[in-house]
Amino acid sequence: MCDSGVCEDKPPAPPVRMSSQGGGAKDPQSANHSSRPLPSVPEERKSRNKIISMFASEKGGRKKDRDKDRPEISSPSDFEHTIHVGFDSVTGEFTGMPEQWARLLQTSNISKSEQKQNPQTVLDILKFYDSTSGKQKYLSFSPGKQGTATSQSGGKDGEDDDDDDTPPPVVAPRPEHTKSPRTISGSSRADQAIFYFNFFCMTPIGTIVSIGDPKKKYTRYEKIGQGASGTVYTAIDVATGQEVAIKQINLQKQPKKELIINEILVMKEMKNPNIVNFVDSFLVGDELFVVMEYLAGGSLTDVVTETCMDEAQIAAVCREVLQALEFLHANQVIHRDIKSDNVLLGMDGSVKLTDFGFCAQITPEQSKRSTMVGTPYWMAPEVVTRKAYGPKVDIWSLGIMAIEMVEGEPPYLNENPLRALYLIATNGTPELQSPEKLSPVFRSFLSRCLEMDVEKRGSGRELLQHPFLKLAKPLSSLTPLILAAKEAMRSNR
Ligand code: ATP
Ligand code: MG
């Protein structure tokens, strides 16, 4: 078992986590994910892919399936439908709740007493689930007697850009040993429309790619991974001999093409040593090739699930990610999906942020956004409860990622995602499993990241000055962890 956070004086070979599900020290549930009591989540929602579909994600949401379950809502334009959801505090039952929500709630594992304690929060998070369809836009609820949920349906409001007939892309499963419901992506169509419009003003993809044949410029393609949107290869630049990573994306299969454009444009614009560098992109028929620098160390997820990091290594990673965030935020960009999966490592220990599909640009006038995007377990409370939010959501997620580095996984990972949202909203700052094992300076850093009050939460710039980062070892200290993670994964296989 990993002695989380107190591995400082370890001999060269880094300690390996006993449970590669991470969080070996956690509750018995996490120790054996498959044999724990059923969390009454319907089977189809338990796998990573299916959860993605439930969130109607642009990363391969199975919209059709979801819509089969959904009560038919006709689509006349500009009409408002008001749902009155009441809560009877005596029986603890909601009244007038849409059937879809009632079903979600029934399978959520949120207990009756929890529902009774925070009926408004329950509605807020149910709204989140549903909002991803773009059909329910406004909701207000007064706890106690009768609340009001107003949904605006249909209407060509420019947000309804779903490509309903596009078959969902195949989502590659995470390697068995790290499989867990950790990656859930959700964003509303409204949100897509906003950043498509604000950020790039309908940039046609043809205008952002280079002319040429990537099969001639790069050679020795070797598949290294499969993502939701496409396949990733390593290849060699014929002209320079440099090794690169190339993501091949079939645009026809993308339900959310603007996300891909978003990703390319952000990578292209945002050059920084702590961001995975964009090299070039090509369009060959429907196939888009995005060439980027190759990071051979794999993702930080591999390291957190397979090894134990000491505080000096955690500090080094936090500093690097904060540098990337300070840079993005100074350029009015919120990443919105900070988690270990989106941090790639070089064999030399370099740490770089990737996955810019969810990025949003904020203008000084409109510096807060109010749509939910990201991965539930890493989401800041103000996102979960649909308050206006800004760049500090990334700082919260960094705090959650720091917990991953200590415990191997984010809080509530084994909870039903809806219940996880409920817990984030109601518990606020999560508790560590063994806070006494962390140094005071590290705990202070964590509480600056995981501060509920957004005003008090540190900014990227402020946190770069935090004394915890002075503990950081050189980045080369990460290399043994990367090697150990690779070795552990090989033997797990
Ligand atoms: P998507 O980004 O399409 O929603 P994803 O994040 O799951 O899905 P990809 O980004 O396509 O997947 O990456 C697939 C795999 O390739 C991942 O394991 C990732 O770590 C790896 N990978 C992606 N980019 C690079 C890179 N520049 N260097 C090294 N490995 C990479
Ligand atoms: Mg990715």
Coordinates of C-alpha atoms and ligand atoms in Angstrom, one line a residue:
M1 CA 0.0 0.0 0.0
C2 CA 1.2 3.4 -0.8
D3 CA 2.2 5.6 2.0
S4 CA 0.7 8.5 0.2
G5 CA 2.6 11.7 0.2
V6 CA 5.3 10.6 2.6
C7 CA 7.6 8.8 0.2
E8 CA 10.3 11.4 0.4
D9 CA 13.2 9.3 1.4
K10 CA 12.5 6.4 -0.8
P11 CA 15.4 4.6 -2.5
P12 CA 15.8 5.1 -6.3
A13 CA 13.2 2.5 -7.3
P14 CA 9.9 4.4 -6.8
P15 CA 7.2 2.8 -4.8
V16 CA 4.5 1.1 -6.8
R17 CA 0.8 1.3 -5.9
M18 CA -0.5 -2.1 -4.8
S19 CA -3.9 -1.5 -6.3
S20 CA -3.7 -0.2 -9.8
Q21 CA -7.3 1.0 -9.5
G22 CA -5.6 3.6 -7.4
G23 CA -6.5 4.6 -4.0
G24 CA -5.6 1.3 -2.4
A25 CA -6.0 2.9 1.0
K26 CA -9.5 3.9 0.3
D27 CA -12.8 2.4 1.4
P28 CA -13.4 -1.2 0.7
Q29 CA -15.4 -0.3 -2.3
S30 CA -12.5 1.1 -4.2
A31 CA -10.3 -1.8 -3.3
N32 CA -12.4 -4.1 -5.4
H33 CA -14.5 -2.2 -7.8
S34 CA -16.2 -5.2 -9.4
S35 CA -17.3 -7.0 -6.2
R36 CA -18.7 -4.0 -4.4
P37 CA -22.4 -3.8 -3.9
L38 CA -24.2 -2.5 -6.9
P39 CA -24.5 1.2 -6.8
S40 CA -27.9 0.9 -8.5
V41 CA -26.5 2.4 -11.6
P42 CA -28.0 0.7 -14.6
E43 CA -25.3 -1.6 -16.1
E44 CA -25.1 0.4 -19.3
R45 CA -24.0 3.5 -17.5
K46 CA -21.1 2.0 -15.7
S47 CA -18.6 1.8 -18.5
R48 CA -16.7 4.8 -19.4
N49 CA -18.1 4.9 -22.9
K50 CA -21.7 4.6 -21.9
I51 CA -21.4 7.3 -19.3
I52 CA -20.0 9.5 -22.0
S53 CA -23.1 8.7 -24.0
M54 CA -25.4 9.6 -21.2
F55 CA -23.8 13.0 -21.0
A56 CA -24.5 13.5 -24.7
S57 CA -20.9 14.4 -25.1
E58 CA -19.5 15.7 -28.3
K59 CA -16.7 13.2 -27.6
G60 CA -18.9 10.4 -29.0
G61 CA -22.2 10.7 -27.2
R62 CA -24.7 8.1 -28.3
K63 CA -27.4 10.7 -28.8
K64 CA -29.7 8.4 -30.6
D65 CA -29.8 5.9 -27.7
R66 CA -30.3 8.6 -25.2
D67 CA -33.1 10.1 -27.1
K68 CA -34.9 6.7 -27.3
D69 CA -35.3 7.0 -23.5
R70 CA -36.2 10.5 -23.5
P71 CA -39.9 11.5 -23.6
E72 CA -40.6 12.9 -27.0
I73 CA -40.4 16.6 -27.0
S74 CA -41.8 18.3 -30.0
S75 CA -39.8 21.1 -31.5
P76 CA -41.9 24.1 -32.3
S77 CA -39.9 27.3 -32.3
D78 CA -39.7 29.8 -29.4
F79 CA -42.0 28.2 -27.0
E80 CA -41.5 28.0 -23.3
H81 CA -42.6 25.1 -21.2
T82 CA -42.6 25.5 -17.5
I83 CA -42.2 22.5 -15.3
H84 CA -43.2 23.0 -11.7
V85 CA -41.2 20.8 -9.5
G86 CA -42.4 20.7 -6.0
F87 CA -40.8 19.1 -3.0
D88 CA -42.9 17.7 -0.2
S89 CA -40.6 18.0 2.9
V90 CA -42.9 15.6 4.8
T91 CA -42.8 12.7 2.4
G92 CA -39.4 13.7 1.0
E93 CA -40.8 13.3 -2.5
F94 CA -40.5 15.6 -5.5
T95 CA -43.7 16.3 -7.3
G96 CA -44.1 17.2 -10.9
M97 CA -40.6 16.0 -11.8
P98 CA -40.1 15.0 -15.4
E99 CA -40.0 11.3 -15.8
Q100 CA -36.5 11.3 -17.2
W101 CA -35.2 13.1 -14.1
A102 CA -37.1 10.8 -11.7
R103 CA -35.5 7.8 -13.4
L104 CA -32.0 9.4 -13.2
L105 CA -32.6 10.2 -9.6
Q106 CA -33.8 6.7 -8.8
T107 CA -30.6 5.1 -10.0
S108 CA -28.3 7.8 -8.7
N109 CA -27.7 6.4 -5.2
I110 CA -28.5 9.8 -3.7
S111 CA -30.4 8.8 -0.6
K112 CA -33.8 10.1 0.4
S113 CA -32.4 11.9 3.3
E114 CA -29.7 13.6 1.1
Q115 CA -32.5 14.6 -1.3
K116 CA -34.4 16.0 1.6
Q117 CA -31.4 18.0 2.9
N118 CA -30.6 19.6 -0.4
P119 CA -33.6 19.4 -2.9
Q120 CA -32.3 22.5 -4.8
T121 CA -28.9 20.9 -5.3
V122 CA -30.6 17.7 -6.5
L123 CA -32.5 19.7 -9.1
D124 CA -29.4 21.6 -10.1
I125 CA -27.4 18.5 -10.9
L126 CA -30.3 16.8 -12.6
K127 CA -30.6 19.9 -14.7
F128 CA -26.9 19.4 -15.5
Y129 CA -27.5 15.9 -16.8
D130 CA -30.4 17.1 -18.9
S131 CA -28.8 20.3 -20.0
T132 CA -26.5 18.4 -22.2
S133 CA -29.3 17.8 -24.6
G134 CA -29.7 21.6 -25.0
K135 CA -33.4 21.3 -24.6
Q136 CA -33.7 22.5 -21.0
K137 CA -32.1 25.9 -20.7
Y138 CA -33.4 27.6 -17.6
L139 CA -34.2 26.3 -14.2
S140 CA -35.0 27.9 -11.0
F141 CA -36.4 26.3 -7.9
S142 CA -37.4 27.6 -4.6
P143 CA -36.9 24.9 -1.9
G144 CA -39.8 24.3 0.4
K145 CA -43.0 24.5 -1.6
Q146 CA -43.1 24.8 -5.3
G147 CA -40.2 25.3 -7.6
T148 CA -40.2 26.2 -11.2
A149 CA -38.1 24.7 -13.9
T150 CA -38.5 26.4 -17.2
S151 CA -37.4 24.7 -20.3
Q152 CA -37.2 26.2 -23.7
S153 CA -37.6 23.7 -26.4
G154 CA -36.7 23.6 -30.0
G155 CA -36.4 26.7 -32.0
K156 CA -33.7 27.5 -34.5
D157 CA -31.7 29.5 -32.0
G158 CA -28.3 28.8 -33.6
E159 CA -27.4 26.4 -30.8
D160 CA -29.0 23.3 -32.2
D161 CA -26.0 22.2 -34.2
D162 CA -26.1 18.6 -33.4
D163 CA -25.4 16.3 -36.3
D164 CA -28.1 13.8 -35.4
D165 CA -27.4 11.4 -38.3
T166 CA -23.7 11.1 -37.7
P167 CA -22.8 7.7 -36.2
P168 CA -21.0 7.9 -32.9
P169 CA -17.3 7.4 -33.2
V170 CA -15.9 4.4 -31.5
V171 CA -14.5 5.2 -28.1
A172 CA -11.5 3.2 -27.1
P173 CA -11.7 1.8 -23.6
R174 CA -9.0 2.6 -21.1
P175 CA -6.6 -0.2 -20.4
E176 CA -8.4 -2.7 -18.2
H177 CA -6.2 -2.1 -15.1
T178 CA -6.9 1.6 -15.0
K179 CA -10.5 1.3 -16.0
S180 CA -12.8 3.3 -13.9
P181 CA -15.6 5.7 -14.5
R182 CA -13.2 8.6 -14.3
T183 CA -13.6 10.1 -17.7
I184 CA -16.9 11.6 -18.3
S185 CA -17.2 14.6 -20.6
G186 CA -20.2 16.8 -20.8
S187 CA -21.0 20.1 -22.3
S188 CA -24.2 21.6 -23.6
R189 CA -24.9 22.4 -27.2
A190 CA -25.4 26.0 -26.0
D191 CA -21.9 26.0 -24.8
Q192 CA -20.5 24.7 -28.1
A193 CA -22.3 27.4 -29.9
I194 CA -20.9 30.0 -27.7
F195 CA -17.3 29.2 -28.1
Y196 CA -17.7 28.4 -31.7
F197 CA -19.2 31.7 -32.3
N198 CA -17.1 33.8 -29.9
F199 CA -13.8 32.3 -30.3
F200 CA -13.4 31.4 -33.9
C201 CA -16.3 32.9 -35.7
M202 CA -17.1 29.9 -37.9
T203 CA -13.5 29.2 -39.0
P204 CA -13.8 26.7 -41.8
I205 CA -11.4 23.9 -41.2
G206 CA -9.9 24.2 -44.6
T207 CA -8.3 27.5 -43.7
I208 CA -6.4 26.2 -40.7
V209 CA -4.6 23.3 -42.3
S210 CA -1.4 23.0 -44.4
I211 CA -1.4 21.8 -48.0
G212 CA 0.4 18.5 -48.5
D213 CA 0.4 14.8 -47.9
P214 CA 1.3 13.9 -44.3
K215 CA 2.1 10.3 -45.5
K216 CA 4.9 11.8 -47.6
K217 CA 6.2 14.3 -45.0
Y218 CA 6.1 11.7 -42.2
T219 CA 7.1 8.1 -42.2
R220 CA 7.0 5.0 -40.0
Y221 CA 3.6 5.4 -38.6
E222 CA 3.0 3.3 -35.5
K223 CA -0.3 3.3 -33.7
I224 CA 0.1 4.3 -30.0
G225 CA -3.4 5.0 -28.9
Q226 CA -7.0 5.5 -29.7
G227 CA -9.0 8.4 -28.4
A228 CA -12.6 9.3 -28.8
S229 CA -12.1 11.4 -31.8
G230 CA -9.4 9.4 -33.6
T231 CA -6.2 7.3 -33.6
V232 CA -2.9 8.5 -32.4
Y233 CA 0.4 7.4 -34.1
T234 CA 4.0 8.1 -33.7
A235 CA 5.9 8.9 -36.9
I236 CA 9.2 10.4 -38.1
D237 CA 9.5 13.7 -39.9
V238 CA 11.3 12.8 -43.1
A239 CA 13.0 16.2 -43.3
T240 CA 14.3 16.5 -39.8
G241 CA 14.2 12.9 -38.4
Q242 CA 12.2 14.3 -35.4
E243 CA 9.7 11.9 -33.8
V244 CA 6.2 13.3 -33.7
A245 CA 2.7 12.2 -32.6
I246 CA 0.0 12.3 -35.2
K247 CA -3.7 12.2 -34.4
Q248 CA -5.8 11.1 -37.3
I249 CA -9.4 12.2 -37.1
N250 CA -12.1 11.2 -39.5
L251 CA -14.1 14.4 -39.7
Q252 CA -17.2 12.7 -41.1
K253 CA -17.5 10.7 -37.9
Q254 CA -17.3 13.8 -35.6
P255 CA -20.5 14.9 -34.2
K256 CA -18.8 18.1 -33.0
K257 CA -16.5 19.3 -35.6
E258 CA -16.1 22.7 -33.9
L259 CA -14.4 20.9 -31.0
I260 CA -11.7 19.6 -33.3
I261 CA -11.3 23.1 -34.8
N262 CA -11.1 24.4 -31.3
E263 CA -8.4 22.0 -30.3
I264 CA -6.3 22.8 -33.3
L265 CA -6.6 26.5 -33.0
V266 CA -5.8 26.6 -29.3
M267 CA -2.8 24.3 -29.8
K268 CA -1.6 26.4 -32.7
E269 CA -2.0 29.7 -30.9
M270 CA -1.0 28.7 -27.4
K271 CA 2.7 28.0 -27.7
N272 CA 4.2 27.3 -24.3
P273 CA 6.8 24.9 -22.9
N274 CA 4.1 23.4 -20.7
I275 CA 1.6 22.8 -23.5
V276 CA 1.8 19.9 -26.0
N277 CA 3.2 21.8 -29.0
F278 CA 1.3 21.8 -32.3
V279 CA 3.5 21.1 -35.3
D280 CA 1.2 21.0 -38.3
S281 CA -2.1 19.8 -39.6
F282 CA -3.3 18.4 -42.9
L283 CA -6.6 17.6 -44.5
V284 CA -6.8 14.6 -46.8
G285 CA -10.3 14.1 -47.9
D286 CA -12.3 13.7 -44.7
E287 CA -9.2 12.7 -42.7
L288 CA -7.6 15.4 -40.6
F289 CA -4.0 14.8 -39.5
V290 CA -2.9 16.8 -36.5
V291 CA 0.9 16.6 -36.0
M292 CA 2.2 17.5 -32.5
E293 CA 5.2 16.9 -30.4
Y294 CA 5.5 13.4 -29.1
L295 CA 5.6 12.8 -25.3
A296 CA 6.9 9.3 -24.8
G297 CA 6.3 9.2 -21.0
G298 CA 2.6 8.6 -21.3
S299 CA -0.1 10.4 -19.3
L300 CA 0.1 11.4 -15.6
T301 CA -2.8 9.0 -15.0
D302 CA -0.4 6.1 -15.6
V303 CA 1.9 7.5 -13.0
V304 CA -0.7 8.3 -10.4
T305 CA -2.5 4.9 -10.7
E306 CA 0.7 2.8 -10.8
T307 CA 3.2 4.5 -8.5
C308 CA 3.5 6.6 -5.4
M309 CA 4.7 10.1 -5.9
D310 CA 6.4 12.0 -3.1
E311 CA 5.6 15.5 -2.3
A312 CA 8.6 16.9 -4.1
Q313 CA 7.6 15.2 -7.3
I314 CA 4.0 16.3 -6.8
A315 CA 5.2 19.9 -6.3
A316 CA 7.2 19.7 -9.5
V317 CA 4.1 18.6 -11.5
C318 CA 1.9 21.2 -9.9
R319 CA 4.4 23.9 -10.7
E320 CA 4.6 22.9 -14.4
V321 CA 0.8 22.7 -14.7
L322 CA 0.4 26.0 -13.0
Q323 CA 2.8 27.5 -15.5
A324 CA 0.6 26.3 -18.3
L325 CA -2.5 27.6 -16.5
E326 CA -1.0 31.0 -15.8
F327 CA -0.2 31.3 -19.5
L328 CA -3.7 30.1 -20.7
H329 CA -5.5 32.3 -18.2
A330 CA -3.4 35.4 -19.2
N331 CA -4.6 34.7 -22.7
Q332 CA -8.2 34.5 -21.5
V333 CA -8.4 30.8 -22.1
I334 CA -9.9 28.4 -19.6
H335 CA -8.9 24.8 -20.1
R336 CA -11.9 23.3 -18.3
D337 CA -10.8 19.7 -18.4
I338 CA -7.7 19.6 -16.1
K339 CA -7.1 16.1 -14.9
S340 CA -4.2 13.6 -14.9
D341 CA -5.4 12.1 -18.2
N342 CA -4.7 15.4 -19.9
V343 CA -1.2 15.9 -18.6
L344 CA 1.4 14.2 -20.8
L345 CA 5.0 13.5 -19.7
G346 CA 8.3 13.4 -21.6
M347 CA 10.8 10.8 -20.6
D348 CA 13.0 13.6 -19.3
G349 CA 10.2 14.5 -16.9
S350 CA 8.7 17.4 -18.9
V351 CA 5.1 18.0 -18.0
K352 CA 2.7 19.3 -20.7
L353 CA -1.0 20.0 -20.8
T354 CA -3.1 18.6 -23.7
D355 CA -6.7 18.1 -24.8
F356 CA -7.9 21.6 -25.7
G357 CA -11.2 20.5 -27.1
F358 CA -13.1 22.0 -24.2
C359 CA -11.2 25.3 -24.0
A360 CA -13.3 28.4 -23.8
Q361 CA -12.2 31.9 -24.4
I362 CA -13.4 34.6 -22.1
T363 CA -13.4 38.2 -23.0
P364 CA -12.8 40.9 -20.4
E365 CA -16.5 42.0 -20.6
Q366 CA -17.7 38.4 -20.3
S367 CA -15.1 36.9 -18.0
K368 CA -17.5 34.4 -16.4
R369 CA -19.2 31.5 -18.1
S370 CA -22.1 29.5 -16.9
T371 CA -22.2 26.2 -18.8
M372 CA -21.0 22.9 -17.6
V373 CA -18.0 21.4 -19.3
G374 CA -15.4 19.0 -18.0
T375 CA -15.3 15.8 -16.2
P376 CA -17.6 15.6 -13.1
Y377 CA -15.1 14.3 -10.6
W378 CA -12.7 17.2 -11.3
M379 CA -15.4 19.9 -11.5
A380 CA -15.4 22.9 -9.3
P381 CA -18.5 23.4 -7.1
E382 CA -19.5 26.6 -8.9
V383 CA -19.6 24.6 -12.2
V384 CA -21.7 21.8 -10.7
T385 CA -24.2 24.2 -9.3
R386 CA -24.3 26.2 -12.6
K387 CA -23.0 29.4 -11.2
A388 CA -21.1 31.8 -13.4
Y389 CA -17.5 30.6 -13.4
G390 CA -14.1 31.8 -14.6
P391 CA -10.4 30.6 -14.9
K392 CA -10.3 29.4 -11.3
V393 CA -12.3 26.3 -12.2
D394 CA -9.0 25.1 -13.6
I395 CA -7.3 25.7 -10.2
W396 CA -9.9 23.6 -8.4
S397 CA -9.4 20.8 -10.9
L398 CA -5.6 21.1 -10.3
G399 CA -6.3 20.6 -6.6
I400 CA -8.3 17.5 -7.5
M401 CA -5.4 16.3 -9.7
A402 CA -3.1 16.9 -6.7
I403 CA -5.3 14.5 -4.7
E404 CA -5.0 12.0 -7.6
M405 CA -1.2 12.3 -7.2
V406 CA -1.6 11.5 -3.5
E407 CA -4.4 8.9 -3.5
G408 CA -4.3 7.5 -7.0
E409 CA -7.7 8.8 -7.9
P410 CA -10.0 11.8 -7.4
P411 CA -12.6 11.9 -4.6
Y412 CA -15.9 10.1 -5.2
L413 CA -14.5 8.2 -8.2
N414 CA -16.5 5.1 -7.2
E415 CA -19.7 7.0 -6.8
N416 CA -22.4 7.2 -9.4
P417 CA -21.5 10.3 -11.4
L418 CA -24.8 12.0 -10.4
R419 CA -24.1 11.4 -6.7
A420 CA -20.5 12.6 -7.2
L421 CA -21.9 15.8 -8.5
Y422 CA -24.2 16.0 -5.5
L423 CA -21.3 15.4 -3.1
I424 CA -19.1 18.0 -4.8
A425 CA -21.9 20.5 -4.5
T426 CA -22.8 19.8 -0.9
N427 CA -19.5 18.8 0.7
G428 CA -17.5 21.5 -1.0
T429 CA -13.8 21.0 -0.3
P430 CA -13.2 17.2 -0.3
E431 CA -11.5 15.6 2.6
L432 CA -8.2 13.7 2.2
Q433 CA -8.1 10.0 3.3
S434 CA -5.1 10.6 5.5
P435 CA -4.4 14.3 5.8
E436 CA -2.0 13.7 8.7
K437 CA 0.4 12.1 6.2
L438 CA 0.8 15.3 4.2
S439 CA 3.1 18.2 5.2
P440 CA 1.5 21.4 6.4
V441 CA 2.8 23.3 3.4
F442 CA 1.2 20.8 1.0
R443 CA -2.1 20.9 2.9
S444 CA -2.0 24.7 2.7
F445 CA -1.4 24.5 -1.1
L446 CA -4.3 22.1 -1.5
S447 CA -6.6 24.3 0.5
R448 CA -5.7 27.3 -1.6
C449 CA -6.7 25.3 -4.7
L450 CA -9.8 23.7 -3.2
E451 CA -11.2 26.8 -1.7
M452 CA -15.0 27.0 -2.1
D453 CA -15.0 30.7 -2.2
V454 CA -13.8 31.5 -5.7
E455 CA -12.6 35.0 -4.7
K456 CA -10.4 33.4 -2.0
R457 CA -9.2 30.6 -4.2
G458 CA -5.7 31.2 -5.5
S459 CA -5.1 32.3 -9.1
G460 CA -2.4 30.6 -11.2
R461 CA -0.1 33.5 -10.7
E462 CA -0.6 33.6 -6.9
L463 CA -0.2 29.8 -6.5
L464 CA 3.1 29.9 -8.5
Q465 CA 4.4 31.8 -5.4
H466 CA 3.2 29.2 -2.9
P467 CA 6.0 27.8 -0.7
F468 CA 4.9 24.3 -1.5
L469 CA 6.4 24.6 -4.9
K470 CA 9.8 25.3 -3.3
L471 CA 9.8 21.6 -2.4
A472 CA 9.9 20.7 -6.0
K473 CA 12.6 18.3 -7.1
P474 CA 14.1 18.6 -10.6
L475 CA 11.8 17.2 -13.3
S476 CA 14.2 14.4 -14.0
S477 CA 13.0 12.9 -10.7
L478 CA 9.8 12.0 -12.5
T479 CA 11.6 9.7 -14.9
P480 CA 11.9 6.7 -12.5
L481 CA 8.1 7.0 -11.8
I482 CA 7.4 7.0 -15.6
L483 CA 9.6 3.9 -16.0
A484 CA 8.0 2.2 -13.0
A485 CA 4.5 2.9 -14.3
K486 CA 5.4 1.5 -17.7
E487 CA 6.8 -1.6 -16.1
A488 CA 3.8 -2.0 -13.8
M489 CA 1.5 -1.7 -16.8
R490 CA 3.5 -4.2 -18.7
S491 CA 3.3 -6.8 -16.0
N492 CA -0.4 -6.1 -15.4
R493 CA -1.0 -7.0 -19.0
Ligands
ATP1 P1 -9.9 12.7 -27.4 O1 -8.9 13.7 -27.2 O2 -10.0 12.3 -28.8 O3 -11.2 13.1 -26.9 P2 -8.5 11.0 -25.7 O4 -8.0 12.1 -24.9 O5 -8.9 9.8 -25.0 O6 -9.6 11.4 -26.6 P3 -6.3 11.1 -27.6 O7 -6.0 12.5 -27.2 O8 -6.7 10.9 -29.0 O9 -7.4 10.5 -26.7 O10 -5.1 10.2 -27.3 C1 -5.1 8.9 -27.4 C2 -3.9 8.3 -26.7 O11 -2.7 8.8 -27.3 C3 -3.8 8.7 -25.2 O12 -3.4 7.5 -24.6 C4 -2.8 9.7 -25.2 O13 -2.1 9.7 -24.0 C5 -1.9 9.4 -26.4 N1 -1.4 10.7 -26.9 C6 -2.1 11.7 -27.4 N2 -1.3 12.7 -27.8 C7 0.0 12.3 -27.5 C8 1.2 12.9 -27.7 N3 1.4 14.2 -28.2 N4 2.3 12.2 -27.3 C9 2.2 11.0 -26.8 N5 1.0 10.4 -26.6 C10 -0.1 11.0 -27.0
MG2 MG -7.1 13.7 -25.9

